[in-house]
Amino acid sequence: MNFIFGIIIMAMFILALRVIWATAFQLLVIVKNGLSAIHRHTAGRSARKAVPVVMPRISQGVDWEAMSETVRREIQRRNSGSGNELNRLELQYQAKQKTIKLYEAEIEIAKLERELHKIKPVDVSPESEVKKRRKAKIQPAQAVTDDHPPKTAQQVFQLREALKGGGTTPPNNQPARH
């Protein structure tokens, strides 16, 4: 029994050593990477401070007037290129403004047409005049109880004619119902 406990304790000791060794190795790698990053940073800073700026020397004489004239012409050429682009963009802008004005005019026309249709509706379907009118079948029981079907049919007809724009008005002998 002591032998088994001894093997178990020794196995746990070996596992503990392996965990400690792996953790220490990882910490060592992290410290090494950190130190190398710090050394690179300090080396870069010291290199920037240590290296003086050296201006190139021209061994022959330079015609500064000719060089300045060349630079001036190049600047003007670049500016004129952007001026052409500016003109092109301005023309596109004006075209879009005109298109917007056309759309606004079309919207205004549509509004006016809608108001006109509200005032005087237009007869859209000429087919309705061609259709035959159906007579409603009145059952004998309804005929006795219903006293006013001819008046209702006449009122419906007059209403349809008024909506079509026929211009018929109800006869003066019938009072207007609201």
mmCIF file of C-alpha atoms in Angstrom, residues 17-33:
data_model
loop_
_atom_site.group_PDB
_atom_site.id
_atom_site.type_symbol
_atom_site.label_atom_id
_atom_site.label_comp_id
_atom_site.label_asym_id
_atom_site.label_seq_id
_atom_site.Cartn_x
_atom_site.Cartn_y
_atom_site.Cartn_z
ATOM 1 C CA LEU A 17 8.105 19.895 -12.098
ATOM 2 C CA ARG A 18 6.990 19.780 -15.763
ATOM 3 C CA VAL A 19 4.328 22.473 -15.176
ATOM 4 C CA ILE A 20 6.809 24.702 -13.341
ATOM 5 C CA TRP A 21 9.450 24.163 -16.069
ATOM 6 C CA ALA A 22 6.969 25.023 -18.897
ATOM 7 C CA THR A 23 5.763 28.150 -17.070
ATOM 8 C CA ALA A 24 9.326 29.322 -16.405
ATOM 9 C CA PHE A 25 10.252 28.716 -20.064
ATOM 10 C CA GLN A 26 7.242 30.758 -21.262
ATOM 11 C CA LEU A 27 8.142 33.596 -18.898
ATOM 12 C CA LEU A 28 11.711 33.513 -20.178
ATOM 13 C CA VAL A 29 10.517 33.790 -23.797
ATOM 14 C CA ILE A 30 8.222 36.725 -22.922
ATOM 15 C CA VAL A 31 11.027 38.582 -21.100
ATOM 16 C CA LYS A 32 13.432 37.923 -23.994
ATOM 17 C CA ASN A 33 10.949 39.318 -26.578
#
